[in-house]
């Protein structure tokens, strides 16, 4: 089983390959169909002009009519013979049928130049369509032109054949498309697998390394705590300062390893899904009042707009961590004398959790990146505030663990809104 980003990438690559193959197949089908059709048409045009010459010679020799009675009756082949300047009709073989009448009423569309042809598309009053190839050529007796012979060939058969060919081509294209989709899927998998394997190894390494670091860190923290609490110790001021530094850095390191472990678990989709009922109102009020003390220290005002009786299924510890991350960020990136608002409410089947601040805000470019691991807009500022660049990655993992979503919006006139939507029940 691949992890989510790769699943998504594979789906996107498959869709891309399928779209490319689909477009290519369609272009090939369209080109093949157009080519076949134009070849047939060019061939028929040439043939019809040649036939007119042939029928003209026979007319001169024996006055044999160009079309047989059967051809006129079925409307397969019709003819119209006029003198050289077109003022007199020598022979009208358009017949008495609807096709002949239609051709007559479209006389203006007939080809005008000798030895040319034209496709005529007509529709009778009762909706019947007629498609004829019309050509005109001179009838020559010795070296004198005695007339102009128009011949009309019914193209219905060719149109039907062309539609059948197109249908067949499209069926083949559809089958080819499915094969191409499968091929695209296979190709995407083949391309992504090595990257995914490398990524999995890297994840495993992070998970193992952070797990292995926990015990030595815990021992270090205990040792440092022991040193700090040892009343008989005769440590110099410098040593005491070093012990304090050790304590704060080991705290920081242990937070980092905990966060890395949680993220590694979330990558492997093994973050547990809790179905316990959590009293969100109580949880938010508890976290907000704890954070209020910190806010007051930083001369910030933390306002609470928390609806009563809000409950949802979830992991209480993780949800409390989510709130702390968002509120902590709001405080870290706000200046003194500004207000932070925590608003929690139920909207239909979801809980909406909003943390608004009036701080420095986040540019549109950075909004895309702040959920990336170790991304910090201002590294120096974030570090000085104790930031590791993992808070929002963790927040995102927690929100996803609960089947929700998180967005960053601009607060007007300044600041940021972190907008979290969580379903109240686990699916
Ligand atoms: P950090 O531990 O550095 O705060 P986060 O993952 O929590 O890491 O946040 C990533 C970056 O997003 C921060 O370094 C900061 O630049 C930016 N950021 C997060 N929240 C806010 C906020 N409320 N206002 C302004 N910038 C923020």
Short mmCIF file of C-alpha atoms and ligand atoms in Angstrom, two decimals:
data_model
loop_
_atom_site.label_atom_id
_atom_site.label_comp_id
_atom_site.label_asym_id
_atom_site.label_seq_id
_atom_site.Cartn_x
_atom_site.Cartn_y
_atom_site.Cartn_z
CA UNK A 1 0.00 0.00 0.00
CA UNK A 2 1.42 3.37 -0.98
CA UNK A 3 1.08 6.42 1.14
CA UNK A 4 -1.39 9.13 0.23
CA UNK A 5 0.81 11.63 -1.67
CA UNK A 6 2.00 8.85 -3.96
CA UNK A 7 -1.51 7.46 -4.41
CA UNK A 8 -2.59 10.96 -5.43
CA UNK A 9 0.42 11.37 -7.71
CA UNK A 10 -0.27 8.01 -9.36
CA UNK A 11 -3.92 8.96 -9.93
CA UNK A 12 -2.87 12.30 -11.39
CA UNK A 13 -0.22 10.75 -13.62
CA UNK A 14 -2.66 8.07 -14.81
CA UNK A 15 -5.24 10.76 -15.65
CA UNK A 16 -2.57 12.79 -17.44
CA UNK A 17 -1.36 9.81 -19.47
CA UNK A 18 -4.96 8.82 -20.24
CA UNK A 19 -5.75 12.37 -21.40
CA UNK A 20 -2.64 12.48 -23.59
CA UNK A 21 -3.32 9.03 -25.07
CA UNK A 22 -7.01 9.89 -25.51
CA UNK A 23 -6.19 13.13 -27.35
CA UNK A 24 -3.63 11.33 -29.51
CA UNK A 25 -6.06 8.54 -30.41
CA UNK A 26 -8.77 11.09 -31.27
CA UNK A 27 -6.35 13.05 -33.48
CA UNK A 28 -5.31 9.82 -35.25
CA UNK A 29 -8.95 8.77 -35.77
CA UNK A 30 -9.90 12.23 -37.07
CA UNK A 31 -6.88 12.30 -39.39
CA UNK A 32 -7.52 8.75 -40.68
CA UNK A 33 -11.23 9.48 -41.28
CA UNK A 34 -10.54 12.79 -43.04
CA UNK A 35 -7.83 11.20 -45.17
CA UNK A 36 -10.00 8.25 -46.23
CA UNK A 37 -12.97 10.53 -47.00
CA UNK A 38 -10.92 13.01 -49.05
CA UNK A 39 -9.24 10.23 -50.97
CA UNK A 40 -12.62 8.73 -51.88
CA UNK A 41 -14.03 12.13 -52.83
CA UNK A 42 -11.03 13.08 -54.98
CA UNK A 43 -11.19 9.70 -56.72
CA UNK A 44 -14.94 10.01 -57.37
CA UNK A 45 -14.60 13.57 -58.68
CA UNK A 46 -11.94 12.49 -61.14
CA UNK A 47 -14.00 9.48 -62.22
CA UNK A 48 -17.15 11.52 -62.76
CA UNK A 49 -15.42 14.06 -65.02
CA UNK A 50 -13.84 11.17 -66.98
CA UNK A 51 -17.26 9.51 -67.24
CA UNK A 52 -18.77 12.74 -68.66
CA UNK A 53 -16.15 12.77 -71.41
CA UNK A 54 -16.89 9.15 -72.16
CA UNK A 55 -20.69 9.68 -72.23
CA UNK A 56 -20.17 12.82 -74.37
CA UNK A 57 -18.24 10.80 -76.97
CA UNK A 58 -20.99 8.17 -77.05
CA UNK A 59 -23.62 10.90 -77.47
CA UNK A 60 -21.70 12.37 -80.42
CA UNK A 61 -21.27 8.94 -82.00
CA UNK A 62 -24.72 7.44 -81.49
CA UNK A 63 -26.79 9.90 -79.46
CA UNK A 64 -26.81 7.36 -76.63
CA UNK A 65 -28.21 8.93 -73.44
CA UNK A 66 -25.65 9.21 -70.58
CA UNK A 67 -27.88 7.56 -67.91
CA UNK A 68 -29.89 4.35 -68.11
CA UNK A 69 -33.59 4.37 -67.19
CA UNK A 70 -32.87 2.23 -64.11
CA UNK A 71 -30.21 4.67 -62.87
CA UNK A 72 -32.60 7.62 -63.26
CA UNK A 73 -35.42 5.78 -61.50
CA UNK A 74 -33.29 4.84 -58.54
CA UNK A 75 -31.71 8.32 -58.55
CA UNK A 76 -28.21 6.78 -58.63
CA UNK A 77 -26.99 8.75 -61.61
CA UNK A 78 -28.69 11.75 -63.25
CA UNK A 79 -27.67 13.93 -66.19
CA UNK A 80 -28.48 17.27 -67.73
CA UNK A 81 -27.23 18.22 -71.17
CA UNK A 82 -27.29 21.80 -72.47
CA UNK A 83 -25.85 23.49 -75.55
CA UNK A 84 -22.48 25.27 -75.36
CA UNK A 85 -23.75 28.58 -74.01
CA UNK A 86 -26.36 26.89 -71.81
CA UNK A 87 -29.33 28.57 -73.51
CA UNK A 88 -30.96 25.33 -74.68
CA UNK A 89 -31.58 22.05 -72.93
CA UNK A 90 -30.63 19.17 -75.21
CA UNK A 91 -31.42 16.31 -72.82
CA UNK A 92 -32.88 16.38 -69.32
CA UNK A 93 -32.25 13.18 -67.41
CA UNK A 94 -33.05 14.47 -63.94
CA UNK A 95 -36.18 12.32 -63.89
CA UNK A 96 -39.47 13.04 -62.20
CA UNK A 97 -38.41 12.07 -58.68
CA UNK A 98 -37.84 14.32 -55.66
CA UNK A 99 -34.04 14.14 -56.09
CA UNK A 100 -34.24 15.53 -59.61
CA UNK A 101 -36.54 18.33 -58.47
CA UNK A 102 -34.20 19.21 -55.64
CA UNK A 103 -31.25 19.31 -58.04
CA UNK A 104 -33.23 21.54 -60.36
CA UNK A 105 -34.10 23.94 -57.56
CA UNK A 106 -30.40 24.13 -56.60
CA UNK A 107 -29.25 24.92 -60.13
CA UNK A 108 -27.29 27.93 -58.88
CA UNK A 109 -25.06 25.61 -56.85
CA UNK A 110 -24.04 23.44 -59.79
CA UNK A 111 -20.37 23.71 -60.77
CA UNK A 112 -19.89 26.59 -63.20
CA UNK A 113 -16.42 26.02 -64.61
CA UNK A 114 -15.92 23.18 -67.08
CA UNK A 115 -14.11 20.07 -65.81
CA UNK A 116 -14.93 20.84 -62.20
CA UNK A 117 -17.11 19.12 -59.64
CA UNK A 118 -18.91 19.97 -56.47
CA UNK A 119 -20.64 18.21 -53.61
CA UNK A 120 -24.29 19.29 -53.30
CA UNK A 121 -26.08 18.84 -50.01
CA UNK A 122 -29.82 19.40 -50.19
CA UNK A 123 -32.87 18.80 -48.05
CA UNK A 124 -36.39 18.46 -49.40
CA UNK A 125 -39.41 20.12 -47.80
CA UNK A 126 -40.34 16.86 -46.04
CA UNK A 127 -36.87 16.57 -44.54
CA UNK A 128 -35.24 14.01 -46.88
CA UNK A 129 -31.54 14.66 -47.36
CA UNK A 130 -29.88 14.34 -50.76
CA UNK A 131 -26.15 14.36 -51.32
CA UNK A 132 -24.96 14.37 -54.91
CA UNK A 133 -21.58 14.84 -56.49
CA UNK A 134 -22.10 17.18 -59.47
CA UNK A 135 -19.58 17.58 -62.29
CA UNK A 136 -19.60 19.37 -65.61
CA UNK A 137 -17.48 18.82 -68.73
CA UNK A 138 -17.73 19.79 -72.41
CA UNK A 139 -19.14 17.50 -75.12
CA UNK A 140 -16.85 17.82 -78.14
CA UNK A 141 -17.59 16.86 -81.71
CA UNK A 142 -14.36 17.00 -83.72
CA UNK A 143 -12.85 20.26 -82.53
CA UNK A 144 -16.15 21.95 -81.78
CA UNK A 145 -17.87 22.06 -78.38
CA UNK A 146 -21.48 21.04 -78.94
CA UNK A 147 -22.62 21.28 -75.39
CA UNK A 148 -22.08 20.94 -71.67
CA UNK A 149 -22.96 17.77 -69.86
CA UNK A 150 -23.76 17.82 -66.16
CA UNK A 151 -23.76 14.51 -64.36
CA UNK A 152 -24.88 13.90 -60.80
CA UNK A 153 -23.80 10.92 -58.77
CA UNK A 154 -25.71 9.94 -55.64
CA UNK A 155 -23.22 9.87 -52.74
CA UNK A 156 -25.53 8.41 -50.11
CA UNK A 157 -23.78 5.03 -50.28
CA UNK A 158 -20.41 6.67 -49.64
CA UNK A 159 -21.77 8.67 -46.73
CA UNK A 160 -23.18 5.52 -45.14
CA UNK A 161 -19.90 3.72 -45.71
CA UNK A 162 -18.02 6.69 -44.22
CA UNK A 163 -20.28 6.75 -41.13
CA UNK A 164 -19.82 3.03 -40.67
CA UNK A 165 -16.05 3.44 -40.98
CA UNK A 166 -16.13 6.30 -38.49
CA UNK A 167 -18.21 4.23 -36.07
CA UNK A 168 -15.78 1.35 -36.41
CA UNK A 169 -12.80 3.64 -35.94
CA UNK A 170 -14.39 5.15 -32.82
CA UNK A 171 -15.10 1.69 -31.38
CA UNK A 172 -11.49 0.74 -32.00
CA UNK A 173 -10.39 4.07 -30.50
CA UNK A 174 -12.46 3.35 -27.37
CA UNK A 175 -10.89 -0.08 -26.95
CA UNK A 176 -7.47 1.44 -27.59
CA UNK A 177 -8.26 4.17 -25.06
CA UNK A 178 -9.00 1.61 -22.33
CA UNK A 179 -5.78 -0.21 -23.18
CA UNK A 180 -3.98 3.14 -23.10
CA UNK A 181 -5.51 3.96 -19.69
CA UNK A 182 -4.31 0.67 -18.31
CA UNK A 183 -0.92 1.31 -19.87
CA UNK A 184 -0.90 4.80 -18.32
CA UNK A 185 -1.69 3.29 -14.92
CA UNK A 186 1.08 0.75 -15.34
CA UNK A 187 3.52 3.42 -16.54
CA UNK A 188 2.66 5.72 -13.63
CA UNK A 189 3.17 2.87 -11.17
CA UNK A 190 6.48 1.90 -12.78
CA UNK A 191 7.73 5.48 -12.59
CA UNK A 192 6.58 6.19 -9.06
CA UNK A 193 7.49 2.92 -7.37
CA UNK A 194 11.25 3.58 -6.96
CA UNK A 195 10.56 7.05 -5.55
CA UNK A 196 7.89 5.68 -3.25
CA UNK A 197 10.23 2.94 -2.02
CA UNK A 198 12.94 5.47 -1.28
CA UNK A 199 10.42 7.67 0.49
CA UNK A 200 9.15 4.73 2.56
CA UNK A 201 12.72 3.91 3.60
CA UNK A 202 13.30 7.51 4.57
CA UNK A 203 10.09 7.51 6.59
CA UNK A 204 11.04 4.29 8.29
CA UNK A 205 14.40 5.81 9.14
CA UNK A 206 12.75 8.91 10.63
CA UNK A 207 10.32 6.79 12.62
CA UNK A 208 13.05 4.44 13.87
CA UNK A 209 15.54 7.22 14.62
CA UNK A 210 13.03 9.30 16.57
CA UNK A 211 11.89 6.20 18.45
CA UNK A 212 15.46 5.26 19.32
CA UNK A 213 16.20 8.81 20.49
CA UNK A 214 13.36 8.79 23.00
CA UNK A 215 15.06 6.68 25.68
CA UNK A 216 18.46 8.43 25.74
CA UNK A 217 16.64 11.74 25.73
CA UNK A 218 14.45 10.72 28.63
CA UNK A 219 17.57 9.62 30.54
CA UNK A 220 19.30 12.93 29.73
CA UNK A 221 16.27 14.91 30.85
CA UNK A 222 16.11 12.98 34.11
CA UNK A 223 19.85 13.47 34.69
CA UNK A 224 19.59 17.19 34.01
CA UNK A 225 16.53 17.42 36.26
CA UNK A 226 18.50 15.57 38.97
CA UNK A 227 21.35 18.05 38.66
CA UNK A 228 18.96 21.00 38.86
CA UNK A 229 17.19 19.62 41.90
CA UNK A 230 20.32 18.49 43.76
CA UNK A 231 20.46 20.84 46.70
CA UNK A 232 23.94 19.63 47.78
CA UNK A 233 25.50 20.32 44.45
CA UNK A 234 28.36 22.75 44.36
CA UNK A 235 28.08 23.73 40.73
CA UNK A 236 29.58 26.99 39.55
CA UNK A 237 27.29 29.62 38.00
CA UNK A 238 28.62 28.72 34.59
CA UNK A 239 27.85 25.03 35.16
CA UNK A 240 24.34 25.91 36.39
CA UNK A 241 23.75 27.97 33.29
CA UNK A 242 24.99 25.09 31.14
CA UNK A 243 22.64 22.68 32.93
CA UNK A 244 19.72 25.05 32.28
CA UNK A 245 20.71 25.24 28.62
CA UNK A 246 20.93 21.45 28.49
CA UNK A 247 17.48 21.24 29.99
CA UNK A 248 15.83 23.60 27.50
CA UNK A 249 17.58 22.03 24.50
CA UNK A 250 16.73 18.48 25.60
CA UNK A 251 13.10 19.65 25.97
CA UNK A 252 13.25 21.02 22.46
CA UNK A 253 14.84 17.83 21.13
CA UNK A 254 12.26 15.63 22.78
CA UNK A 255 9.43 17.78 21.33
CA UNK A 256 11.06 17.41 17.94
CA UNK A 257 11.33 13.61 18.19
CA UNK A 258 7.72 13.33 19.40
CA UNK A 259 6.52 15.44 16.50
CA UNK A 260 8.61 13.51 13.98
CA UNK A 261 7.23 10.25 15.30
CA UNK A 262 3.65 11.44 15.02
CA UNK A 263 4.26 12.65 11.47
CA UNK A 264 5.93 9.37 10.49
CA UNK A 265 2.91 7.52 11.86
CA UNK A 266 0.54 9.79 9.99
CA UNK A 267 2.49 9.11 6.77
CA UNK A 268 2.06 5.42 7.30
CA UNK A 269 -1.64 5.98 7.98
CA UNK A 270 -1.28 4.35 11.36
CA UNK A 271 -2.47 7.25 13.48
CA UNK A 272 -5.28 5.70 15.51
CA UNK A 273 -8.84 6.81 14.82
CA UNK A 274 -10.58 7.37 18.11
CA UNK A 275 -14.32 7.09 18.35
CA UNK A 276 -14.59 8.37 21.90
CA UNK A 277 -16.95 11.28 22.48
CA UNK A 278 -14.99 14.47 23.18
CA UNK A 279 -16.57 17.46 24.93
CA UNK A 280 -15.20 20.09 22.55
CA UNK A 281 -16.72 23.02 24.44
CA UNK A 282 -14.95 22.00 27.64
CA UNK A 283 -11.71 21.15 25.83
CA UNK A 284 -11.58 24.47 23.96
CA UNK A 285 -12.36 26.45 27.11
CA UNK A 286 -9.66 24.58 29.05
CA UNK A 287 -6.98 25.08 26.37
CA UNK A 288 -8.01 28.71 25.80
CA UNK A 289 -7.78 29.56 29.50
CA UNK A 290 -4.33 27.94 29.75
CA UNK A 291 -3.19 29.87 26.70
CA UNK A 292 -4.75 33.09 28.03
CA UNK A 293 -2.04 33.21 30.69
CA UNK A 294 0.67 33.04 28.04
CA UNK A 295 -1.23 35.59 25.95
CA UNK A 296 -1.40 37.99 28.87
CA UNK A 297 2.36 37.64 29.37
CA UNK A 298 2.79 38.73 25.75
CA UNK A 299 0.26 41.56 26.22
CA UNK A 300 -2.23 39.90 23.89
CA UNK A 301 -5.92 39.47 24.42
CA UNK A 302 -7.40 36.03 23.82
CA UNK A 303 -11.13 36.22 23.11
CA UNK A 304 -13.29 33.10 23.28
CA UNK A 305 -16.44 32.58 21.19
CA UNK A 306 -17.17 28.97 21.99
CA UNK A 307 -20.63 27.51 21.51
CA UNK A 308 -22.07 25.38 24.31
CA UNK A 309 -22.70 21.64 24.14
CA UNK A 310 -20.30 20.89 21.30
CA UNK A 311 -19.23 17.27 21.11
CA UNK A 312 -17.47 15.17 18.49
CA UNK A 313 -15.85 11.78 18.12
CA UNK A 314 -12.08 11.95 18.16
CA UNK A 315 -8.77 11.86 19.95
CA UNK A 316 -8.92 14.34 22.83
CA UNK A 317 -5.13 14.59 23.19
CA UNK A 318 -4.63 15.21 19.49
CA UNK A 319 -7.44 17.78 19.34
CA UNK A 320 -6.00 19.63 22.29
CA UNK A 321 -2.60 19.58 20.56
CA UNK A 322 -4.21 21.01 17.42
CA UNK A 323 -5.70 23.89 19.40
CA UNK A 324 -2.42 24.56 21.14
CA UNK A 325 -0.51 24.65 17.83
CA UNK A 326 -2.94 27.11 16.25
CA UNK A 327 -3.21 29.37 19.29
CA UNK A 328 0.53 29.21 19.90
CA UNK A 329 1.22 30.24 16.29
CA UNK A 330 -1.30 33.07 16.53
CA UNK A 331 0.50 34.35 19.61
CA UNK A 332 3.99 33.85 18.16
CA UNK A 333 3.26 35.84 15.04
CA UNK A 334 1.20 38.66 16.61
CA UNK A 335 2.48 41.91 18.01
CA UNK A 336 1.59 43.30 21.44
CA UNK A 337 -1.83 44.84 22.15
CA UNK A 338 -3.59 42.85 19.46
CA UNK A 339 -6.43 40.40 19.81
CA UNK A 340 -6.66 36.68 19.07
CA UNK A 341 -10.08 35.12 18.73
CA UNK A 342 -10.93 31.46 19.14
CA UNK A 343 -14.32 30.76 17.62
CA UNK A 344 -15.82 27.28 17.76
CA UNK A 345 -19.27 26.51 16.41
CA UNK A 346 -21.32 23.78 14.84
CA UNK A 347 -22.23 24.21 11.18
CA UNK A 348 -24.55 21.44 9.98
CA UNK A 349 -22.69 18.15 10.55
CA UNK A 350 -19.32 19.79 11.11
CA UNK A 351 -17.51 21.71 13.79
CA UNK A 352 -15.82 24.86 12.63
CA UNK A 353 -12.80 25.96 14.57
CA UNK A 354 -11.37 29.36 13.77
CA UNK A 355 -8.28 31.03 15.19
CA UNK A 356 -8.06 34.67 14.11
CA UNK A 357 -5.12 36.89 14.81
CA UNK A 358 -4.09 40.42 13.88
CA UNK A 359 -0.46 39.51 13.36
CA UNK A 360 1.95 39.68 10.44
CA UNK A 361 -0.24 37.59 8.11
CA UNK A 362 0.94 35.07 5.51
CA UNK A 363 1.58 35.89 1.86
CA UNK A 364 -0.35 33.97 -0.81
CA UNK A 365 2.86 32.22 -1.93
CA UNK A 366 3.67 31.03 1.58
CA UNK A 367 0.10 29.87 2.23
CA UNK A 368 0.83 26.90 -0.06
CA UNK A 369 4.01 26.01 1.83
CA UNK A 370 3.35 26.50 5.51
CA UNK A 371 2.01 22.94 5.92
CA UNK A 372 5.30 21.54 4.59
CA UNK A 373 7.64 20.07 7.15
CA UNK A 374 10.29 22.42 8.50
CA UNK A 375 8.97 25.29 6.41
CA UNK A 376 9.19 28.63 8.19
CA UNK A 377 8.47 31.96 6.53
CA UNK A 378 10.99 33.80 8.67
CA UNK A 379 13.43 31.20 9.99
CA UNK A 380 15.14 33.52 12.45
CA UNK A 381 11.87 34.79 13.91
CA UNK A 382 10.34 31.33 14.13
CA UNK A 383 13.45 29.89 15.81
CA UNK A 384 13.61 32.72 18.29
CA UNK A 385 10.00 31.94 19.18
CA UNK A 386 10.88 28.27 19.70
CA UNK A 387 9.36 27.20 16.39
CA UNK A 388 10.54 24.04 14.67
CA UNK A 389 8.51 24.38 11.47
CA UNK A 390 6.56 21.23 12.30
CA UNK A 391 3.51 22.70 14.05
CA UNK A 392 1.27 23.11 11.04
CA UNK A 393 2.39 19.78 9.51
CA UNK A 394 1.23 18.18 12.73
CA UNK A 395 -1.98 20.21 12.74
CA UNK A 396 -2.69 19.00 9.21
CA UNK A 397 -1.96 15.38 10.20
CA UNK A 398 -4.36 15.67 13.17
CA UNK A 399 -7.09 17.28 11.06
CA UNK A 400 -6.72 14.53 8.43
CA UNK A 401 -6.72 11.86 11.12
CA UNK A 402 -10.19 13.18 12.01
CA UNK A 403 -11.34 13.38 8.39
CA UNK A 404 -11.44 17.19 8.36
CA UNK A 405 -9.80 20.01 6.46
CA UNK A 406 -7.73 23.07 7.29
CA UNK A 407 -7.42 26.36 5.36
CA UNK A 408 -5.45 29.56 5.82
CA UNK A 409 -7.35 32.78 5.14
CA UNK A 410 -6.47 36.43 5.41
CA UNK A 411 -7.93 38.30 8.34
CA UNK A 412 -9.04 41.82 7.44
CA UNK A 413 -7.45 44.38 7.81
CA UNK A 414 -4.46 42.31 8.93
CA UNK A 415 -3.53 38.95 10.29
CA UNK A 416 -4.42 35.36 9.65
CA UNK A 417 -7.40 33.05 10.10
CA UNK A 418 -6.77 29.36 10.52
CA UNK A 419 -10.04 27.69 9.51
CA UNK A 420 -10.54 24.08 10.55
CA UNK A 421 -13.57 21.97 9.65
CA UNK A 422 -14.05 18.67 11.48
CA UNK A 423 -16.82 16.11 11.09
CA UNK A 424 -18.59 15.38 14.37
CA UNK A 425 -18.64 11.65 13.75
CA UNK A 426 -15.91 9.28 12.63
CA UNK A 427 -16.63 7.58 9.29
P1 LIG B 1 6.70 27.07 13.53
O1 LIG B 1 7.01 26.08 14.57
O2 LIG B 1 7.88 27.67 12.89
O3 LIG B 1 5.69 28.07 13.96
P2 LIG B 1 4.60 25.98 11.92
O4 LIG B 1 4.57 24.75 11.08
O5 LIG B 1 3.66 26.02 13.06
O6 LIG B 1 6.09 26.17 12.36
O7 LIG B 1 4.34 27.21 10.98
C1 LIG B 1 5.06 27.31 9.77
C2 LIG B 1 5.26 28.77 9.42
O8 LIG B 1 4.00 29.35 9.11
C3 LIG B 1 5.78 29.60 10.56
O9 LIG B 1 7.19 29.58 10.59
C4 LIG B 1 5.26 30.97 10.26
O10 LIG B 1 6.13 31.63 9.38
C5 LIG B 1 3.97 30.69 9.52
N1 LIG B 1 2.77 30.87 10.39
C6 LIG B 1 2.08 29.91 11.04
N2 LIG B 1 1.03 30.43 11.68
C7 LIG B 1 1.07 31.77 11.47
C8 LIG B 1 0.23 32.88 11.87
N3 LIG B 1 -0.83 32.70 12.65
N4 LIG B 1 0.58 34.09 11.40
C9 LIG B 1 1.65 34.29 10.61
N5 LIG B 1 2.46 33.27 10.20
C10 LIG B 1 2.18 32.05 10.63
#
